[in-house]
Every structure is written in structure tokens, then in C-alpha cells.
Amino acid sequence: MGQMESQGPEQVEQEQEDWIDEIGSEDDAEVAFGNLDPHHAEESHLPFPSSMGRKTCKDLGLDWLAEEELELKKGQANDCLHHLRMALAEKSILFWTELRHASSQTHTTRAWGKINAIELMVKKHVAVYRACQRAMISLRADEDTL
């Protein structure tokens, strides 16, 4: 397969049809990969090993790729845990230094604004961590890792 910039529309359509033939039907392709139209790339899903499952990867000879993704997910999960610790520490410090000593409604409102901004970061890191955890479960990570 060449790069899409150098291909004409007919070649792209042929590649899509080849993928659909390999998968089974256009509906199955839509479910597995999202919209396959190259003009709607934001709607397509990359077929990562975690989305296919460990058994499917092994059957396709992609066990090595599943191991690589597992290592990447471990690192990403550790990064999320680090960022969570830092954000929660910062939130705690804000409670003690700014909110607790706020002398006016203006200072209290500003402090709560900062705390709420940190809470949004916490929620983002939690969501990424949970996605990593689901991927690691799909890749059959051992209990010590989870």
C-alpha cells in the first residue's frame, strides 16, 4: 500500500474493498474501524491489538505487537499515576494555602476556580488511566501489573 496522497480515488476505494473482503462485510468493517472514508479520518479507529484481543493477535501472528502495546500502556499508566499524584498534591496545597486563608468572597472564588481547574486535570488523568487499564486487561496483563 502506498501513501494516500499519491493514490487516486479509485486506488483508495480498491484498498477499502480489499479490507472489507478480509473482514467479512462492510457493516463489520464499520463496527471494527469506524468510517473508512479517507475524507473522514477522525471517525476511523486504529486496530490496536488491545481492541482485537490477545487471542486474535496470536492467531494473526501479531503477538509481538500485543506485547509492545502492553509495554506502552504500562508506561502510559505510570505517567498517569504520577500526574494524578502531583495534581492531588497541588489541590491539597491550594485548600490549605489559598482557600482556608481566603479573606473575601473574591479570594474564595478565585481559589475555587483554581481547585476546579485541577479537578478537571484529575478527571482527565483518571480517564486515560482507566483506558490504559482496559487495554492492559484486554492484552491479558498479569495481576501484578494491574
Coordinates of C-alpha atoms in Angstrom, one line a residue, residues 9 12 26 64:
P9 CA -9.7 7.8 -5.6
V12 CA -8.3 4.2 -2.3
E26 CA -19.0 -3.5 5.2
W64 CA 4.8 -9.3 19.4

